[in-house]
């Protein structure tokens, strides 16, 4: 019997198939091999990318040369352009804004083949620092309402270039997924003066069934109402709405838990493709120099990381209705990632 | 320069890439050939499916035998089960309901290889009638809040069985895509006492750039703020919230416009995979025998059909943020489907 579960953070019902006995093989999709071709992200090819915006490299080394540890460049084919003022206009019942935004690539390591799970902790911290610097820089641009960071890993996630990299997109609007979480956190806090994510974390820790890893700083868990097989959240125990404000110690702990969780996924799901998202509060800077509706919601938020492995193909029901169908019960996925054999357990 | 456009029906911003000169080839994905194997939907295999729920067949012919024109069966692997009472419960901050629902298959024609665009008008009307009968039957079940009809055509849409068929899923909840449209139609009507979809249709007819086909009963158009390449809406000019109430003449006109539009898509996009959705108001029957919030919204709605061709792969931005990126400007897609060569036009 399947179950329908409500996620109060995202504000969606998800269908969870609780049928037992499906084999993991049914969820693993064949992954096309990456095409072996020229990699613009490798050492020596710096002149083949747009000029770098930021880099972690030895002092006095010139930009756009080898020797960097992390390198940030504009996306060569950005969907939004960095130039121009916002020019929002009505168009009858519709609206339009010119496509102003930023679309950047964070090249996370010189090593073309390095899996994020195999980064040394300090290498990963250098990436996390770079994420913070770019978010901090982009949020000063008052044209941008939201800055979203994501990472497509593997061919099924649409990563055309296998070299480790993440992407940052700055938007002149609050995107729907962020809007829903901000609203739901605000609703909860305004009624209870408690953070929704803190409360959800407390419940998951009490129930235990969804917990994959807990090091005292971060909890990795498969949420009770997750809409995708093996969906994971990495939630900091300390309440903080803004990833940019996270300090050195916590970043190091985050690097460790990320390595741990990615290694578990790789082991359990045979090097799956996945998507990783940073969820953090929107910037406080606004176009008219004063707080607005969205900035007022920021402090009720709680930043976290989300990982979506790309596994079983959809049924078409999610596209038709917006209701995800999760063919692996979250508690089973968590047990599997903890290394337990769920078939033996019950 | 790209543009960001607001869709007041779905309540989303979409990024529209207005760069000209991309060739169609860039949007056509390779389609895997369907696996040739046993087809449970063909004549003679009726005993290999669950017993039929409904069929269009000569009188006095026994069920589950050949000779039918349209046949409805339960999905063999339903994600929701038809048996059992609803048993909604809280689970801390989460909620759960047992997975009660219906998941049916409408086998639309005995001919395994018949493309929907090649159905004779009366064959298509028989399918549309069957849709109406099944919606009408399922909506009497007071456990169901929404009945959604969709059609996955071709391998990229996830249609495992190529034999023409559509699917109906009845849910004990209002799914998010329906909720958003109901809210937006209600908001518009409560302020203006005009239907949002009627108003949007009027604007599209005035602008003309998005119109693909107009026969006086139905308008096929690529909406100004559509989030996918070649996304189409088939909107009835006559205001009606409920597809089940549509009469014979209008169904025949719908069959004609559907054939016309599907033939245009096949011609323009080389037999693309696509998803087709019926959008109609939710049922009025409720669990406690009285109107509820959702039933009160139904009359402000306006039914229509939506078609999403499965073309270019996503950029990952939509998954990360919920903001779709449409790489073909809707006005260019409409011109192309009208048979104009947009490169020549401007």
XYZ file of C-alpha atoms in Angstrom:
692
model
C 0.000 0.000 0.000
C 1.345 3.391 -0.923
C 1.066 6.416 1.320
C 0.596 10.084 0.601
C 2.713 12.355 2.792
C 2.724 16.092 3.363
C 5.987 18.038 3.407
C 5.399 21.232 5.407
C 8.678 22.773 4.198
C 7.962 22.565 0.471
C 4.217 22.575 0.944
C 3.538 19.552 -1.251
C 1.926 16.142 -0.977
C 4.087 13.315 -2.279
C 3.097 9.736 -3.071
C 5.410 7.244 -1.360
C 5.322 3.677 -2.549
C 5.808 1.483 0.478
C 5.813 -1.792 -1.423
C 8.702 -3.833 -0.185
C 10.959 -6.123 -2.109
C 11.799 -3.986 -5.095
C 15.366 -4.510 -5.986
C 17.780 -1.633 -6.209
C 18.505 -2.564 -9.815
C 15.066 -1.314 -10.792
C 16.044 2.211 -9.824
C 19.456 2.406 -11.410
C 19.317 3.863 -14.885
C 21.961 3.224 -17.465
C 24.305 6.200 -17.592
C 25.707 7.225 -20.960
C 29.488 7.562 -20.941
C 30.676 11.162 -21.017
C 31.906 12.161 -24.434
C 35.690 12.364 -24.365
C 36.553 15.688 -25.857
C 38.313 18.940 -25.151
C 37.769 20.132 -21.555
C 37.739 23.924 -21.178
C 37.995 23.592 -17.384
C 41.429 21.888 -17.316
C 44.791 23.578 -16.647
C 46.200 25.212 -19.742
C 42.807 25.956 -21.295
C 42.092 29.114 -19.287
C 42.200 31.268 -22.403
C 39.407 29.181 -23.897
C 36.907 30.299 -21.254
C 35.584 33.795 -20.560
C 37.957 35.724 -18.222
C 37.825 34.537 -14.624
C 35.752 36.392 -12.041
C 37.370 34.893 -8.979
C 40.003 32.264 -8.250
C 41.792 30.577 -5.399
C 45.414 30.714 -6.562
C 48.873 31.666 -5.230
C 49.356 35.401 -4.756
C 50.719 37.461 -7.616
C 49.901 34.717 -10.110
C 48.219 36.322 -13.131
C 44.543 35.500 -13.774
C 43.511 33.055 -16.497
C 46.681 30.986 -16.154
C 47.197 27.513 -14.632
C 48.004 27.090 -10.936
C 44.579 27.834 -9.448
C 42.807 25.583 -6.990
C 39.284 26.920 -7.609
C 38.281 29.136 -10.514
C 35.069 31.036 -11.244
C 34.083 32.061 -14.765
C 30.938 33.337 -16.428
C 28.924 30.693 -18.226
C 29.785 30.951 -21.917
C 26.104 30.481 -22.837
C 24.303 32.288 -20.030
C 20.503 32.227 -20.062
C 20.544 35.660 -18.408
C 22.865 38.561 -19.226
C 24.831 40.532 -16.642
C 24.526 43.817 -18.576
C 21.647 46.240 -18.475
C 19.162 47.736 -16.096
C 16.012 45.965 -15.118
C 13.177 47.112 -17.316
C 9.985 45.460 -16.035
C 6.819 46.129 -18.005
C 3.291 44.893 -18.207
C 2.181 43.169 -21.389
C -1.581 43.068 -21.001
C -2.265 40.380 -18.424
C 1.240 39.043 -18.781
C 4.422 40.763 -17.594
C 7.910 40.899 -18.959
C 11.358 41.823 -17.667
C 14.480 41.836 -19.779
C 16.669 38.849 -19.019
C 19.126 40.382 -16.565
C 20.979 38.059 -14.239
C 24.225 36.220 -13.712
C 25.194 32.686 -14.610
C 28.584 31.574 -13.319
C 30.593 28.362 -13.216
C 32.686 27.400 -10.201
C 35.435 25.039 -11.396
C 36.013 23.205 -8.155
C 39.362 21.515 -8.714
C 42.105 21.302 -11.348
C 41.709 17.495 -11.437
C 39.352 16.615 -14.304
C 38.372 13.259 -12.821
C 38.195 14.065 -9.130
C 34.874 13.025 -7.575
C 33.568 15.530 -5.025
C 33.469 12.677 -2.495
C 37.249 12.333 -2.865
C 38.152 15.984 -2.349
C 40.428 16.505 0.639
C 38.525 18.383 3.382
C 40.564 21.534 2.789
C 39.929 21.347 -0.947
C 36.223 21.140 -0.272
C 36.417 24.028 2.198
C 38.087 26.107 -0.520
C 35.071 25.401 -2.738
C 32.623 26.292 0.048
C 34.513 29.538 0.690
C 34.332 30.349 -2.994
C 30.583 29.735 -2.946
C 30.327 32.187 -0.034
C 32.426 34.843 -1.765
C 30.420 34.641 -4.984
C 27.069 34.730 -3.174
C 28.284 37.677 -1.143
C 29.465 39.531 -4.211
C 26.366 38.847 -6.316
C 23.939 39.766 -3.576
C 25.290 43.306 -3.504
C 23.870 43.759 -6.985
C 20.466 45.259 -6.234
C 19.005 43.942 -9.479
C 19.069 40.385 -8.109
C 16.393 38.981 -5.813
C 17.745 35.438 -5.512
C 21.087 33.728 -5.955
C 20.827 29.984 -6.472
C 23.682 27.533 -6.382
C 23.442 24.060 -7.845
C 25.655 21.256 -8.972
C 24.792 18.735 -11.686
C 26.902 15.616 -11.287
C 26.958 12.954 -13.974
C 25.320 12.510 -17.363
C 21.794 11.843 -16.054
C 21.922 15.179 -14.220
C 22.720 16.901 -17.509
C 26.377 17.604 -16.738
C 27.854 17.933 -20.226
C 31.351 18.550 -18.884
C 32.466 15.928 -16.336
C 35.157 18.181 -14.812
C 33.937 18.984 -11.261
C 32.020 22.250 -11.253
C 28.999 23.928 -9.755
C 26.806 26.703 -11.129
C 25.460 29.904 -9.670
C 22.512 31.710 -11.144
C 21.380 35.137 -9.968
C 17.762 35.974 -10.798
C 15.853 39.263 -10.690
C 12.922 37.398 -9.062
C 12.237 34.947 -6.262
C 11.911 31.515 -7.891
C 8.893 29.370 -6.951
C 10.781 26.703 -4.989
C 12.404 29.369 -2.811
C 9.142 31.292 -2.478
C 7.296 28.223 -1.179
C 9.928 27.467 1.478
C 10.146 31.095 2.581
C 6.361 31.289 2.942
C 6.131 28.056 4.868
C 8.973 28.996 7.233
C 7.381 32.416 7.788
C 3.947 30.906 8.519
C 5.414 28.507 11.039
C 7.571 31.089 12.754
C 4.867 33.731 12.921
C 2.523 31.300 14.697
C 5.015 29.534 16.933
C 8.176 31.630 17.096
C 10.065 28.494 16.215
C 11.965 27.709 13.040
C 10.214 25.159 10.826
C 13.478 23.484 9.806
C 14.677 23.303 13.420
C 11.354 21.694 14.345
C 11.470 19.243 11.442
C 15.046 18.340 12.341
C 14.012 17.718 15.955
C 11.211 15.427 14.799
C 13.453 13.497 12.408
C 16.038 13.051 15.160
C 13.320 11.792 17.504
C 11.859 9.373 14.921
C 15.368 8.271 13.846
C 14.118 6.297 10.821
C 15.257 8.905 8.283
C 18.668 9.702 9.765
C 21.697 8.700 7.687
C 24.524 10.476 9.496
C 24.832 12.841 12.455
C 28.125 14.360 13.558
C 26.742 16.844 16.065
C 27.002 19.788 13.633
C 25.128 18.497 10.601
C 22.463 15.879 10.206
C 22.119 14.051 6.890
C 18.619 12.660 6.532
C 16.080 11.327 4.051
C 12.991 13.417 4.842
C 9.818 11.537 5.802
C 7.933 13.182 2.922
C 10.617 13.209 0.241
C 9.401 13.034 -3.326
C 12.386 11.298 -4.923
C 14.205 8.041 -4.179
C 17.173 8.617 -1.860
C 16.602 12.380 -1.650
C 18.822 13.793 1.099
C 18.942 16.935 3.173
C 22.075 18.053 5.019
C 20.750 20.278 7.773
C 22.931 22.313 10.157
C 21.826 21.843 13.781
C 22.662 25.479 14.535
C 19.939 27.811 13.318
C 21.247 30.190 10.686
C 19.274 31.578 7.761
C 22.235 32.564 5.632
C 24.927 30.248 4.295
C 27.298 33.194 3.760
C 27.462 33.767 7.533
C 28.674 30.222 8.270
C 32.138 30.228 9.875
C 35.303 28.261 9.281
C 34.657 25.461 11.789
C 31.211 24.803 10.486
C 32.404 24.802 6.874
C 34.964 22.165 7.780
C 32.247 20.071 9.431
C 30.092 20.556 6.319
C 32.955 19.377 4.119
C 33.259 16.226 6.225
C 29.551 15.401 6.214
C 29.320 16.085 2.486
C 32.220 13.738 1.790
C 30.644 11.126 4.032
C 27.229 11.330 2.401
C 28.521 11.437 -1.164
C 30.681 8.399 -0.467
C 27.632 6.567 0.913
C 25.618 7.443 -2.194
C 28.431 6.313 -4.466
C 28.738 3.043 -2.606
C 25.028 2.335 -2.273
C 23.854 3.498 -5.686
C 26.923 2.729 -7.824
C 28.149 6.248 -8.595
C 24.793 7.793 -9.384
C 24.275 11.034 -11.216
C 22.847 13.562 -8.777
C 21.867 17.180 -8.375
C 22.978 19.173 -5.347
C 21.270 22.385 -4.270
C 22.229 25.016 -1.743
C 19.111 26.447 -0.133
C 19.745 29.739 1.611
C 17.895 32.963 2.394
C 17.577 35.647 -0.303
C 19.754 38.791 -0.168
C 18.726 41.843 1.812
C 19.743 44.339 -0.876
C 16.876 45.535 -3.037
C 16.255 47.688 -6.060
C 14.715 50.606 -4.220
C 17.094 50.518 -1.272
C 14.482 49.476 1.260
C 13.313 46.150 2.678
C 10.583 44.439 0.684
C 8.231 41.535 1.208
C 10.839 38.900 0.381
C 13.677 40.353 2.439
C 11.306 40.373 5.411
C 11.004 36.574 5.145
C 14.726 35.858 5.108
C 15.342 35.603 8.837
C 12.721 32.898 9.339
C 14.599 30.623 6.953
C 17.251 28.002 7.769
C 19.868 27.175 5.167
C 20.629 23.566 4.140
C 21.930 21.410 1.289
C 19.721 19.120 -0.736
C 20.835 16.159 -2.878
C 18.634 14.486 -5.493
C 20.117 11.315 -7.003
C 18.916 10.750 -10.587
C 17.407 7.303 -10.383
C 14.179 5.730 -11.613
C 12.395 7.416 -14.474
C 9.210 9.200 -13.575
C 5.731 7.804 -14.103
C 4.475 10.960 -15.801
C 2.205 11.623 -12.824
C 4.509 14.314 -11.440
C 4.622 16.160 -14.772
C 0.846 15.932 -15.116
C -0.084 16.994 -11.600
C 2.958 18.287 -9.722
C 2.641 15.411 -7.209
C 5.947 13.496 -7.039
C 5.852 9.702 -6.852
C 8.668 8.253 -4.767
C 9.162 4.550 -5.440
C 11.481 4.054 -2.447
C 10.119 4.694 1.039
C 12.362 7.315 2.700
C 12.874 5.123 5.777
C 14.082 2.276 3.540
C 16.410 4.582 1.628
C 17.870 5.891 4.900
C 18.409 2.358 6.235
C 20.110 1.391 2.988
C 22.404 4.421 3.148
C 23.197 3.609 6.776
C 24.403 0.241 5.498
C 21.530 -1.809 6.859
C 19.786 -4.316 4.662
C 16.132 -3.290 4.910
C 14.926 -6.694 3.691
C 16.647 -8.360 6.644
C 15.546 -5.749 9.118
C 11.810 -6.302 8.971
C 18.806 38.960 -25.076
C 16.522 36.701 -23.141
C 13.317 37.835 -21.504
C 11.575 36.833 -18.320
C 7.806 36.552 -18.669
C 5.009 36.125 -16.147
C 2.246 33.603 -16.720
C -0.788 34.746 -14.692
C -2.559 31.395 -15.170
C 0.169 29.195 -13.679
C 1.581 31.984 -11.561
C 5.195 31.494 -12.624
C 7.982 33.480 -14.213
C 9.623 31.757 -17.161
C 12.887 32.609 -18.892
C 12.428 32.886 -22.656
C 15.526 32.864 -24.806
C 14.872 35.222 -27.688
C 18.177 34.562 -29.447
C 17.379 34.006 -33.078
C 19.004 31.652 -35.509
C 19.082 28.481 -33.505
C 18.354 25.614 -35.761
C 15.521 23.234 -35.043
C 17.992 20.363 -34.977
C 19.331 21.621 -31.668
C 15.989 20.914 -30.015
C 15.265 17.490 -31.425
C 16.475 14.735 -29.150
C 17.240 11.276 -30.377
C 14.315 9.002 -29.594
C 15.038 5.408 -28.630
C 13.071 2.908 -30.691
C 10.224 1.283 -28.753
C 11.093 -2.213 -27.673
C 9.187 -4.682 -29.818
C 7.535 -7.057 -27.441
C 4.191 -8.403 -26.382
C 1.476 -5.716 -26.347
C -1.204 -6.234 -23.687
C -3.404 -3.588 -25.312
C -3.909 -5.393 -28.641
C -6.964 -7.479 -29.683
C -6.778 -10.992 -28.332
C -4.784 -10.083 -25.240
C -7.727 -8.845 -23.175
C -7.283 -11.654 -20.651
C -3.731 -10.455 -19.991
C -4.937 -7.151 -18.540
C -7.008 -6.540 -15.419
C -10.771 -6.805 -16.208
C -12.130 -3.850 -18.160
C -13.953 -1.020 -16.387
C -15.572 0.469 -19.467
C -15.477 -0.129 -23.201
C -16.937 1.131 -26.438
C -17.976 -2.110 -28.136
C -20.982 -3.607 -29.972
C -23.917 -4.376 -27.704
C -24.132 -7.805 -26.104
C -20.487 -8.497 -26.818
C -18.937 -9.946 -23.648
C -16.335 -7.818 -21.813
C -12.623 -8.596 -22.084
C -12.931 -9.956 -25.603
C -11.821 -8.425 -28.932
C -14.153 -6.194 -30.935
C -13.989 -3.024 -28.788
C -13.204 0.405 -30.153
C -12.073 1.963 -26.856
C -11.312 0.007 -23.691
C -10.638 1.168 -20.127
C -8.725 -0.972 -17.651
C -7.111 -0.405 -14.275
C -3.377 0.178 -14.394
C -1.701 -3.122 -13.525
C 0.838 -1.289 -11.338
C -1.213 1.540 -9.831
C 0.575 3.993 -7.576
C -2.672 4.430 -5.654
C -5.142 1.688 -4.684
C -8.877 1.842 -5.285
C -9.722 -0.077 -2.090
C -10.021 1.343 1.382
C -11.322 4.355 3.211
C -9.309 7.514 3.495
C -7.453 7.529 6.783
C -5.696 10.909 7.084
C -3.492 11.377 10.142
C -0.966 13.801 11.448
C 2.591 12.598 11.901
C 4.148 15.344 13.975
C 4.637 18.251 11.602
C 4.132 15.991 8.619
C 0.841 14.418 7.561
C -0.014 11.136 5.983
C -2.958 9.625 4.149
C -3.113 6.058 2.950
C -2.623 5.830 -0.801
C -6.224 5.662 -1.960
C -6.956 6.632 -5.537
C -7.562 5.303 -9.001
C -5.161 4.808 -11.860
C -6.773 3.760 -15.136
C -5.654 3.240 -18.722
C -7.818 4.265 -21.660
C -6.808 2.130 -24.655
C -7.840 4.490 -27.402
C -7.923 2.293 -30.471
C -7.450 -1.362 -31.435
C -4.727 -0.351 -33.912
C -1.341 -0.714 -32.202
C 0.384 1.737 -34.549
C -2.271 4.386 -35.029
C -1.039 7.887 -34.283
C -3.625 10.038 -32.499
C -3.246 12.580 -35.329
C -4.527 9.914 -37.735
C -7.623 8.894 -35.812
C -10.804 9.467 -37.783
C -12.823 12.288 -36.159
C -15.471 9.835 -34.917
C -12.782 7.576 -33.447
C -11.374 10.537 -31.585
C -14.836 11.577 -30.404
C -15.294 8.055 -29.026
C -12.114 8.571 -26.988
C -13.252 11.995 -25.758
C -16.631 10.513 -24.759
C -14.844 7.786 -22.858
C -12.756 10.403 -21.047
C -16.000 12.153 -20.070
C -17.650 8.933 -18.854
C -14.643 7.960 -16.745
C -14.265 11.434 -15.233
C -17.978 11.464 -14.492
C -17.869 8.061 -12.852
C -14.732 8.718 -10.791
C -15.894 12.095 -9.542
C -18.866 10.478 -7.831
C -16.391 8.793 -5.496
C -16.284 11.226 -2.590
C -12.778 10.105 -1.612
C -11.325 11.830 -4.674
C -10.575 15.555 -4.823
C -9.061 15.668 -8.309
C -9.202 13.532 -11.423
C -6.329 14.158 -13.814
C -6.102 12.890 -17.363
C -2.833 12.736 -19.259
C -1.337 11.087 -22.280
C 2.345 10.218 -22.700
C 3.179 9.819 -26.367
C 6.503 8.400 -27.481
C 9.602 7.118 -25.707
C 10.841 10.521 -24.480
C 7.510 11.032 -22.721
C 8.021 7.745 -20.886
C 5.413 5.767 -22.830
C 6.639 2.204 -22.365
C 3.822 0.766 -24.472
C 3.479 2.484 -27.880
C -0.133 1.325 -28.362
C -2.268 4.524 -28.185
C -3.525 5.065 -24.665
C -4.142 7.756 -22.098
C -4.107 7.580 -18.320
C -6.458 8.818 -15.654
C -5.396 9.282 -12.061
C -7.814 10.120 -9.279
C -6.217 11.695 -6.213
C -7.558 12.311 -2.705
C -5.996 15.790 -2.818
C -5.784 18.822 -5.100
C -2.410 18.588 -6.846
C -0.202 21.713 -6.890
C -0.510 22.492 -10.604
C -4.304 22.429 -10.351
C -4.271 24.383 -7.086
C -2.230 27.195 -8.623
C -4.534 27.573 -11.629
C -7.672 27.438 -9.477
C -6.287 30.127 -7.163
C -5.252 32.386 -10.007
C -8.583 32.032 -11.812
C -10.424 32.734 -8.551
C -8.318 35.829 -7.793
C -8.935 37.228 -11.241
C -12.653 36.511 -11.232
C -13.234 37.817 -7.733
C -11.674 41.157 -8.664
C -13.012 41.544 -12.182
C -15.928 39.140 -12.614
C -14.205 37.958 -15.754
C -12.627 34.565 -16.444
C -8.830 34.671 -16.514
C -8.592 32.180 -19.365
C -11.223 34.042 -21.406
C -9.228 37.242 -20.865
C -5.918 35.600 -21.775
C -7.509 34.113 -24.892
C -8.830 37.533 -25.895
C -5.351 39.028 -25.476
C -3.668 36.253 -27.469
C -6.225 36.655 -30.256
C -5.589 40.398 -30.268
C -1.774 40.013 -30.314
C -2.006 37.182 -32.875
C 1.681 36.238 -32.588
C 0.998 33.075 -30.551
C -1.983 31.763 -32.508
C -1.440 28.504 -34.391
C -4.989 27.584 -35.406
C -8.458 29.010 -34.834
C -11.608 27.333 -36.101
C -14.117 29.520 -34.258
C -14.693 26.928 -31.494
C -11.161 26.240 -30.309
C -7.985 28.274 -30.459
C -4.637 26.476 -30.490
C -1.910 28.807 -29.271
C 1.618 28.952 -27.915
C 1.175 31.089 -24.778
C 3.267 34.267 -24.536
C 4.803 33.052 -21.277
C 5.187 29.347 -21.990
C 8.012 27.578 -20.226
C 8.753 24.854 -22.775
C 9.596 24.921 -26.484
C 6.457 24.521 -28.614
C 4.147 24.247 -25.604
C 0.547 24.477 -26.811
C -2.816 25.221 -25.285
C -6.086 24.273 -26.965
C -8.610 26.643 -25.439
C -12.368 26.512 -26.068
C -13.750 29.952 -26.919
C -16.956 29.157 -25.023
C -16.485 29.553 -21.278
C -17.048 26.266 -19.499
C -15.285 25.130 -16.337
C -15.982 21.440 -16.716
C -14.894 19.225 -19.614
C -17.566 16.657 -18.734
C -20.305 19.150 -19.638
C -19.005 19.679 -23.190
C -21.570 18.548 -25.785
C -21.365 16.493 -28.955
C -20.772 19.349 -31.418
C -17.970 20.818 -29.389
C -16.326 17.414 -28.939
C -16.337 16.974 -32.696
C -14.724 20.407 -33.107
C -12.174 19.443 -30.445
C -11.374 16.240 -32.308
C -10.748 18.258 -35.463
C -8.505 20.847 -33.817
C -6.589 18.147 -31.964
C -5.960 16.260 -35.201
C -4.900 19.491 -36.873
C -2.484 20.487 -34.127
C -0.970 17.034 -33.675
C -0.407 16.799 -37.426
C 1.337 20.190 -37.352
C 3.571 19.051 -34.480
C 4.397 15.806 -36.257
C 5.266 17.674 -39.439
C 7.225 20.501 -37.795
C 9.068 18.522 -35.138
C 9.472 15.143 -36.873
C 7.072 13.024 -34.809
C 8.092 14.290 -31.391
C 7.312 12.599 -28.122
C 4.846 14.741 -26.223
C 2.685 14.884 -23.128
C -0.946 15.926 -23.338
C -2.917 17.115 -20.313
C -6.597 17.741 -19.819
C -7.080 20.645 -17.404
C -10.591 20.764 -15.969
C -12.305 21.835 -12.758
C -12.275 19.501 -9.750
C -15.389 17.490 -8.830
C -18.116 18.935 -6.629
C -18.575 15.768 -4.558
C -16.745 15.820 -1.234
C -16.054 13.559 1.669
C -18.357 15.270 4.122
C -21.187 15.856 1.654
C -20.835 19.640 1.664
C -18.987 22.165 -0.490
C -15.429 22.873 0.555
C -12.778 25.415 -0.289
C -11.736 23.681 -3.511
C -15.231 23.010 -4.838
C -15.952 26.720 -4.360
C -13.176 27.544 -6.844
C -14.374 25.240 -9.605
C -16.762 27.603 -11.393
C -14.103 30.271 -11.930
C -12.039 27.810 -13.942
C -12.031 27.245 -17.725
C -11.102 23.833 -19.069
C -8.499 23.381 -21.799
C -5.951 20.933 -23.234
C -2.219 21.403 -22.896
C 0.492 19.773 -25.023
C 4.181 19.660 -24.059
C 6.482 18.308 -26.774
C 9.566 16.597 -25.287
C 12.396 18.480 -26.959
C 15.633 20.040 -25.741
C 17.087 18.758 -22.492
C 16.803 21.100 -19.552
C 19.616 23.295 -18.294
C 19.166 22.202 -14.681
C 17.956 25.676 -13.802
C 14.326 24.601 -13.701
C 15.088 21.706 -11.336
C 17.163 23.974 -9.098
C 14.774 26.903 -8.912
C 11.407 26.000 -10.431
C 11.900 28.646 -13.138
C 11.535 27.049 -16.597
C 13.942 28.066 -19.350
C 12.342 28.063 -22.788
C 14.935 28.045 -25.561
C 12.397 28.821 -28.296
C 10.484 32.095 -28.138
C 6.742 31.271 -28.145
C 6.078 33.660 -31.053
C 8.748 31.860 -33.125
C 7.321 28.447 -32.224
C 3.831 29.587 -33.228
C 5.080 30.989 -36.541
C 6.894 27.741 -37.220
C 3.778 25.691 -36.457
C 1.727 27.977 -38.713
C 4.141 26.978 -41.476
C 5.971 30.292 -41.700
C 9.741 30.371 -41.758
C 10.593 32.725 -38.891
C 14.103 33.362 -40.217
C 12.625 34.732 -43.428
C 9.911 36.681 -41.702
C 12.054 39.174 -39.817
